[in-house]
């Protein structure tokens, strides 16, 4: 089978990662253990994860005309990702994510920078990358107007659209109707539907189906994930217990792996199970993009789990 063609439309950030023994409380100053500058951004992370799995991957996004932007583009190019769709804005700064890591968990503050300048006209200029894709993969660290335009354009070409609705925000039903697969975590599902996180999971997911999405996949952390189709039952897929080093990028690896598997015409259950393996491996390494596993690593992990 030929390698899947995946076009990722989303953010590129420089991750400034600070490690400490614990998170500070309000008003407290702590001494950190280490600092790292790592390529990141949900869009770029998903592009790297896709490329590592073997997909032919294109990135559409925006950076500033600065050293961080040049470094991010070089990192993607080194992974074999086509970056002609990444626009450099001369009067903007590249996006930055301040990531605080402690005991395998993280908290993140994102400064959007050039990411928020990506507009529908930028998508139209590179629409060939969408027309030639098997899957178009989207997130919400770029303007919602641009996400909606990209999804509509992709559907006009008959493409499959996967939306990772993060960071969480309300979404118009017009966008949801252009989405084939939406992948909220439990918190994002709650915000999208108005159900609390303590409400019935299936009812929450069915509400999202009723709002227009064709398939809903909800990630449940250590409990694995669940998916539902318009006419099918709720199906739960278990996760994998692994030693956790850094959860940054776990969701991004899941989404890229889901898109990769769907592009190979695997069933939704097979694709969700594959994505669970990829995200499990991703958290065993430090950093979002450095932690993305190769297809060979996933295959070896699968063999060990049998």
CSV table of C-alpha atoms in Angstrom, one decimal:
chain,number,residue,atom,x,y,z
A,1,UNK,CA,0.0,0.0,0.0
A,2,UNK,CA,1.2,3.5,-0.8
A,3,UNK,CA,2.1,5.8,2.0
A,4,UNK,CA,-0.9,7.9,3.1
A,5,UNK,CA,-1.0,11.6,2.2
A,6,UNK,CA,-1.8,13.7,5.3
A,7,UNK,CA,-2.1,17.5,5.3
A,8,UNK,CA,-1.9,19.1,8.7
A,9,UNK,CA,-3.2,22.6,9.1
A,10,UNK,CA,-2.4,24.2,12.5
A,11,UNK,CA,0.1,25.8,14.8
A,12,UNK,CA,3.8,25.9,15.1
A,13,UNK,CA,5.3,26.9,18.5
A,14,UNK,CA,8.6,26.9,20.2
A,15,UNK,CA,8.1,24.9,23.4
A,16,UNK,CA,10.0,26.4,26.4
A,17,UNK,CA,10.0,23.5,28.8
A,18,UNK,CA,10.8,24.1,32.5
A,19,UNK,CA,11.2,21.0,34.8
A,20,UNK,CA,10.7,21.2,38.5
A,21,UNK,CA,10.0,18.8,41.4
A,22,UNK,CA,6.5,20.2,41.7
A,23,UNK,CA,4.2,22.9,40.4
A,24,UNK,CA,4.4,26.2,42.2
A,25,UNK,CA,1.3,27.5,44.1
A,26,UNK,CA,0.0,31.0,43.4
A,27,UNK,CA,2.6,33.6,44.5
A,28,UNK,CA,5.4,31.0,45.0
A,29,UNK,CA,8.8,31.0,43.5
A,30,UNK,CA,10.5,27.6,42.9
A,31,UNK,CA,13.9,26.7,41.6
A,32,UNK,CA,13.7,24.7,38.4
A,33,UNK,CA,15.7,21.6,37.5
A,34,UNK,CA,16.2,22.2,33.8
A,35,UNK,CA,15.0,24.2,30.7
A,36,UNK,CA,14.7,23.0,27.2
A,37,UNK,CA,13.8,24.7,23.9
A,38,UNK,CA,11.9,22.2,21.8
A,39,UNK,CA,9.9,22.5,18.5
A,40,UNK,CA,6.2,22.2,19.2
A,41,UNK,CA,2.7,23.5,18.5
A,42,UNK,CA,-0.2,21.1,18.1
A,43,UNK,CA,-0.1,21.3,14.3
A,44,UNK,CA,3.6,20.7,14.0
A,45,UNK,CA,3.5,18.0,16.6
A,46,UNK,CA,0.9,16.1,14.7
A,47,UNK,CA,2.8,16.6,11.4
A,48,UNK,CA,5.9,15.1,13.0
A,49,UNK,CA,4.0,12.2,14.4
A,50,UNK,CA,2.4,11.5,11.0
A,51,UNK,CA,5.8,11.6,9.2
A,52,UNK,CA,7.4,9.3,11.8
A,53,UNK,CA,4.7,6.8,11.1
A,54,UNK,CA,5.5,6.9,7.4
A,55,UNK,CA,2.9,9.2,5.9
A,56,UNK,CA,3.7,11.7,3.2
A,57,UNK,CA,3.0,14.8,5.2
A,58,UNK,CA,2.4,18.5,4.4
A,59,UNK,CA,2.2,21.3,6.9
A,60,UNK,CA,0.2,24.5,6.5
A,61,UNK,CA,0.7,27.1,9.2
A,62,UNK,CA,2.4,30.3,10.1
A,63,UNK,CA,5.6,31.5,11.9
A,64,UNK,CA,7.3,34.8,12.5
A,65,UNK,CA,10.3,35.9,10.6
A,66,UNK,CA,12.6,35.2,13.5
A,67,UNK,CA,15.1,32.6,14.8
A,68,UNK,CA,12.4,30.4,16.4
A,69,UNK,CA,10.4,30.3,13.2
A,70,UNK,CA,13.5,29.3,11.2
A,71,UNK,CA,14.3,26.6,13.7
A,72,UNK,CA,10.8,25.2,13.6
A,73,UNK,CA,10.8,25.0,9.9
A,74,UNK,CA,14.2,23.3,9.9
A,75,UNK,CA,12.9,20.7,12.4
A,76,UNK,CA,9.9,19.9,10.2
A,77,UNK,CA,12.1,19.7,7.1
A,78,UNK,CA,14.5,17.3,8.8
A,79,UNK,CA,11.5,15.0,9.3
A,80,UNK,CA,10.7,15.0,5.6
A,81,UNK,CA,7.6,17.2,6.0
A,82,UNK,CA,6.8,19.5,3.1
A,83,UNK,CA,6.6,23.1,4.4
A,84,UNK,CA,5.7,25.2,1.4
A,85,UNK,CA,2.4,26.0,3.1
A,86,UNK,CA,4.0,27.5,6.2
A,87,UNK,CA,3.9,31.3,5.8
A,88,UNK,CA,6.5,33.5,7.6
A,89,UNK,CA,5.0,36.8,8.7
A,90,UNK,CA,7.7,39.5,8.9
A,91,UNK,CA,6.1,41.6,11.6
A,92,UNK,CA,5.0,38.8,13.9
A,93,UNK,CA,6.7,36.7,16.5
A,94,UNK,CA,6.6,32.9,16.3
A,95,UNK,CA,4.2,31.2,18.7
A,96,UNK,CA,5.6,30.2,22.0
A,97,UNK,CA,4.3,27.6,24.5
A,98,UNK,CA,5.6,27.8,28.1
A,99,UNK,CA,5.4,24.3,29.4
A,100,UNK,CA,5.9,23.4,33.1
A,101,UNK,CA,6.7,19.8,33.7
A,102,UNK,CA,6.7,18.0,37.1
A,103,UNK,CA,6.4,14.3,38.0
A,104,UNK,CA,5.2,13.3,34.5
A,105,UNK,CA,2.5,15.9,34.2
A,106,UNK,CA,2.4,19.3,32.7
A,107,UNK,CA,0.7,22.7,32.5
A,108,UNK,CA,0.9,24.9,29.5
A,109,UNK,CA,0.5,28.6,28.6
A,110,UNK,CA,0.5,29.4,24.8
A,111,UNK,CA,1.3,32.7,23.2
A,112,UNK,CA,-0.2,32.4,19.7
A,113,UNK,CA,2.0,34.9,17.8
A,114,UNK,CA,2.0,34.3,14.1
A,115,UNK,CA,-0.4,31.3,14.4
A,116,UNK,CA,-3.3,33.7,14.9
A,117,UNK,CA,-2.5,35.5,11.6
A,118,UNK,CA,-3.2,32.4,9.4
A,119,UNK,CA,-6.3,33.3,7.4
A,120,UNK,CA,-8.6,31.7,4.9
A,121,UNK,CA,-6.7,33.3,2.0
A,122,UNK,CA,-3.5,31.5,3.2
A,123,UNK,CA,-5.5,28.2,2.9
A,124,UNK,CA,-6.7,29.0,-0.6
A,125,UNK,CA,-3.2,29.7,-1.7
A,126,UNK,CA,-2.1,26.2,-0.8
A,127,UNK,CA,-5.3,24.4,-1.6
A,128,UNK,CA,-3.5,21.9,-3.8
A,129,UNK,CA,-2.1,20.4,-0.6
A,130,UNK,CA,-5.7,19.7,0.5
A,131,UNK,CA,-6.8,18.5,-2.8
A,132,UNK,CA,-4.0,15.9,-2.9
A,133,UNK,CA,-4.5,14.7,0.7
A,134,UNK,CA,-6.2,11.5,1.9
A,135,UNK,CA,-6.8,13.1,5.3
A,136,UNK,CA,-6.9,16.7,6.5
A,137,UNK,CA,-6.0,17.1,10.1
A,138,UNK,CA,-7.0,20.2,12.1
A,139,UNK,CA,-6.8,21.7,15.6
A,140,UNK,CA,-7.8,24.9,17.2
A,141,UNK,CA,-4.6,26.8,17.9
A,142,UNK,CA,-5.2,28.9,14.7
A,143,UNK,CA,-8.2,31.2,14.1
A,144,UNK,CA,-11.6,29.3,14.1
A,145,UNK,CA,-12.5,31.1,10.9
A,146,UNK,CA,-9.5,29.5,9.2
A,147,UNK,CA,-10.3,26.1,10.6
A,148,UNK,CA,-13.8,26.3,9.4
A,149,UNK,CA,-12.7,27.4,5.9
A,150,UNK,CA,-10.1,24.6,5.7
A,151,UNK,CA,-12.7,22.0,6.7
A,152,UNK,CA,-15.3,23.3,4.2
A,153,UNK,CA,-12.6,23.4,1.4
A,154,UNK,CA,-11.5,19.8,2.3
A,155,UNK,CA,-15.1,18.6,2.1
A,156,UNK,CA,-15.5,20.3,-1.3
A,157,UNK,CA,-12.7,18.1,-2.5
A,158,UNK,CA,-14.3,15.0,-0.9
A,159,UNK,CA,-11.6,14.7,1.7
A,160,UNK,CA,-11.8,13.1,5.2
A,161,UNK,CA,-11.5,15.7,7.9
A,162,UNK,CA,-10.2,14.9,11.4
A,163,UNK,CA,-10.6,17.7,14.0
A,164,UNK,CA,-8.8,17.7,17.3
A,165,UNK,CA,-10.9,20.3,19.2
A,166,UNK,CA,-8.1,21.7,21.4
A,167,UNK,CA,-7.7,24.1,23.0
A,168,UNK,CA,-11.3,23.7,24.0
A,169,UNK,CA,-13.8,26.3,22.7
A,170,UNK,CA,-17.4,26.3,21.5
A,171,UNK,CA,-17.8,25.2,17.9
A,172,UNK,CA,-20.4,26.2,15.4
A,173,UNK,CA,-22.5,23.4,14.0
A,174,UNK,CA,-21.6,24.5,10.5
A,175,UNK,CA,-18.0,23.4,11.3
A,176,UNK,CA,-19.1,20.1,12.9
A,177,UNK,CA,-21.1,19.2,9.8
A,178,UNK,CA,-17.8,19.4,7.8
A,179,UNK,CA,-16.0,17.1,10.3
A,180,UNK,CA,-15.8,13.3,9.8
A,181,UNK,CA,-14.0,12.5,13.0
A,182,UNK,CA,-13.8,14.7,16.1
A,183,UNK,CA,-11.5,13.8,19.0
A,184,UNK,CA,-12.2,15.6,22.2
A,185,UNK,CA,-10.9,14.6,25.6
A,186,UNK,CA,-13.4,14.5,28.5
A,187,UNK,CA,-13.0,18.1,29.3
A,188,UNK,CA,-13.3,19.3,25.7
A,189,UNK,CA,-16.4,17.1,25.3
A,190,UNK,CA,-18.0,18.7,28.3
A,191,UNK,CA,-17.4,22.2,26.9
A,192,UNK,CA,-18.7,21.3,23.4
A,193,UNK,CA,-21.9,19.7,24.7
A,194,UNK,CA,-22.7,21.5,27.9
A,195,UNK,CA,-22.7,18.1,29.8
A,196,UNK,CA,-20.6,18.0,32.9
A,197,UNK,CA,-17.7,15.5,33.1
A,198,UNK,CA,-19.7,13.5,35.6
A,199,UNK,CA,-22.6,13.1,33.2
A,200,UNK,CA,-23.1,10.0,31.1
A,201,UNK,CA,-20.3,9.6,28.6
A,202,UNK,CA,-22.4,8.1,25.9
A,203,UNK,CA,-25.1,10.8,26.2
A,204,UNK,CA,-22.5,13.5,25.9
A,205,UNK,CA,-20.9,11.8,22.8
A,206,UNK,CA,-24.4,11.3,21.2
A,207,UNK,CA,-25.2,15.0,21.6
A,208,UNK,CA,-22.1,15.8,19.6
A,209,UNK,CA,-23.2,13.5,16.9
A,210,UNK,CA,-26.6,15.3,17.0
A,211,UNK,CA,-24.7,18.6,16.5
A,212,UNK,CA,-23.4,17.3,13.2
A,213,UNK,CA,-20.2,15.3,13.8
A,214,UNK,CA,-20.2,11.9,12.0
A,215,UNK,CA,-17.9,10.1,14.4
A,216,UNK,CA,-16.8,11.0,18.0
A,217,UNK,CA,-13.7,9.6,19.6
A,218,UNK,CA,-13.2,10.7,23.2
A,219,UNK,CA,-9.8,10.1,24.9
A,220,UNK,CA,-10.0,9.1,28.5
A,221,UNK,CA,-6.5,9.4,29.8
A,222,UNK,CA,-5.3,6.2,31.6
A,223,UNK,CA,-8.7,4.6,30.9
A,224,UNK,CA,-8.1,4.5,27.2
A,225,UNK,CA,-10.7,6.0,24.8
A,226,UNK,CA,-14.2,5.5,23.5
A,227,UNK,CA,-15.8,6.0,20.1
A,228,UNK,CA,-19.3,6.2,18.7
A,229,UNK,CA,-20.8,6.4,15.3
A,230,UNK,CA,-24.2,7.8,14.4
A,231,UNK,CA,-25.9,4.4,14.2
A,232,UNK,CA,-23.6,2.3,16.4
A,233,UNK,CA,-23.1,1.6,20.1
A,234,UNK,CA,-20.5,3.2,22.3
A,235,UNK,CA,-17.3,1.2,22.1
A,236,UNK,CA,-14.5,1.5,24.6
A,237,UNK,CA,-10.9,0.8,23.7
A,238,UNK,CA,-8.4,0.2,26.6
A,239,UNK,CA,-5.2,2.2,27.0
A,240,UNK,CA,-1.7,0.8,27.8
A,241,UNK,CA,0.1,1.1,31.1
A,242,UNK,CA,3.6,2.4,30.4
A,243,UNK,CA,6.2,4.4,32.5
A,244,UNK,CA,5.2,8.0,32.0
A,245,UNK,CA,8.0,10.5,31.4
A,246,UNK,CA,6.2,13.5,29.8
A,247,UNK,CA,2.5,13.7,28.7
A,248,UNK,CA,3.2,16.7,26.4
A,249,UNK,CA,2.1,15.7,22.9
A,250,UNK,CA,0.2,12.6,23.9
A,251,UNK,CA,-3.0,13.9,22.3
A,252,UNK,CA,-1.2,15.0,19.2
A,253,UNK,CA,0.4,11.6,18.7
A,254,UNK,CA,-3.1,10.0,19.1
A,255,UNK,CA,-4.7,12.2,16.5
A,256,UNK,CA,-1.9,11.8,13.9
A,257,UNK,CA,-2.0,8.0,14.4
A,258,UNK,CA,-5.7,7.9,14.1
A,259,UNK,CA,-5.5,9.9,10.8
A,260,UNK,CA,-2.7,7.6,9.5
A,261,UNK,CA,-4.6,4.5,10.2
A,262,UNK,CA,-7.9,5.8,8.8
A,263,UNK,CA,-6.0,6.8,5.6
A,264,UNK,CA,-5.0,3.2,5.3
A,265,UNK,CA,-8.7,2.3,5.3
A,266,UNK,CA,-8.6,0.5,8.6
A,267,UNK,CA,-11.8,0.3,10.6
A,268,UNK,CA,-12.4,2.9,13.3
A,269,UNK,CA,-11.9,0.4,16.1
A,270,UNK,CA,-8.5,-0.7,14.6
A,271,UNK,CA,-7.5,3.0,14.1
A,272,UNK,CA,-8.4,4.0,17.7
A,273,UNK,CA,-6.5,0.9,19.0
A,274,UNK,CA,-3.5,1.9,16.9
A,275,UNK,CA,-3.6,5.5,18.1
A,276,UNK,CA,-3.7,4.2,21.7
A,277,UNK,CA,-0.4,2.4,21.1
A,278,UNK,CA,1.2,5.4,19.5
A,279,UNK,CA,0.2,7.8,22.3
A,280,UNK,CA,1.4,5.3,24.9
A,281,UNK,CA,4.8,5.2,23.4
A,282,UNK,CA,4.9,9.0,23.1
A,283,UNK,CA,4.6,9.6,26.8
A,284,UNK,CA,7.6,7.4,27.5
A,285,UNK,CA,10.0,10.0,26.1
A,286,UNK,CA,10.6,13.7,27.0
A,287,UNK,CA,9.3,16.4,24.7
A,288,UNK,CA,6.4,16.4,22.2
A,289,UNK,CA,8.2,16.0,18.8
A,290,UNK,CA,11.2,14.1,20.1
A,291,UNK,CA,8.8,11.6,21.7
A,292,UNK,CA,6.9,10.7,18.6
A,293,UNK,CA,7.4,7.0,17.8
A,294,UNK,CA,8.3,5.5,14.5
A,295,UNK,CA,6.1,2.9,12.9
A,296,UNK,CA,8.9,0.3,13.7
A,297,UNK,CA,8.7,1.2,17.3
A,298,UNK,CA,4.9,0.8,17.3
A,299,UNK,CA,5.2,-2.6,15.7
A,300,UNK,CA,7.7,-3.7,18.3
A,301,UNK,CA,5.4,-2.5,21.0
A,302,UNK,CA,2.5,-4.4,19.5
A,303,UNK,CA,4.6,-7.6,19.5
A,304,UNK,CA,5.5,-7.1,23.2
A,305,UNK,CA,1.9,-6.6,24.2
A,306,UNK,CA,0.7,-9.8,22.7
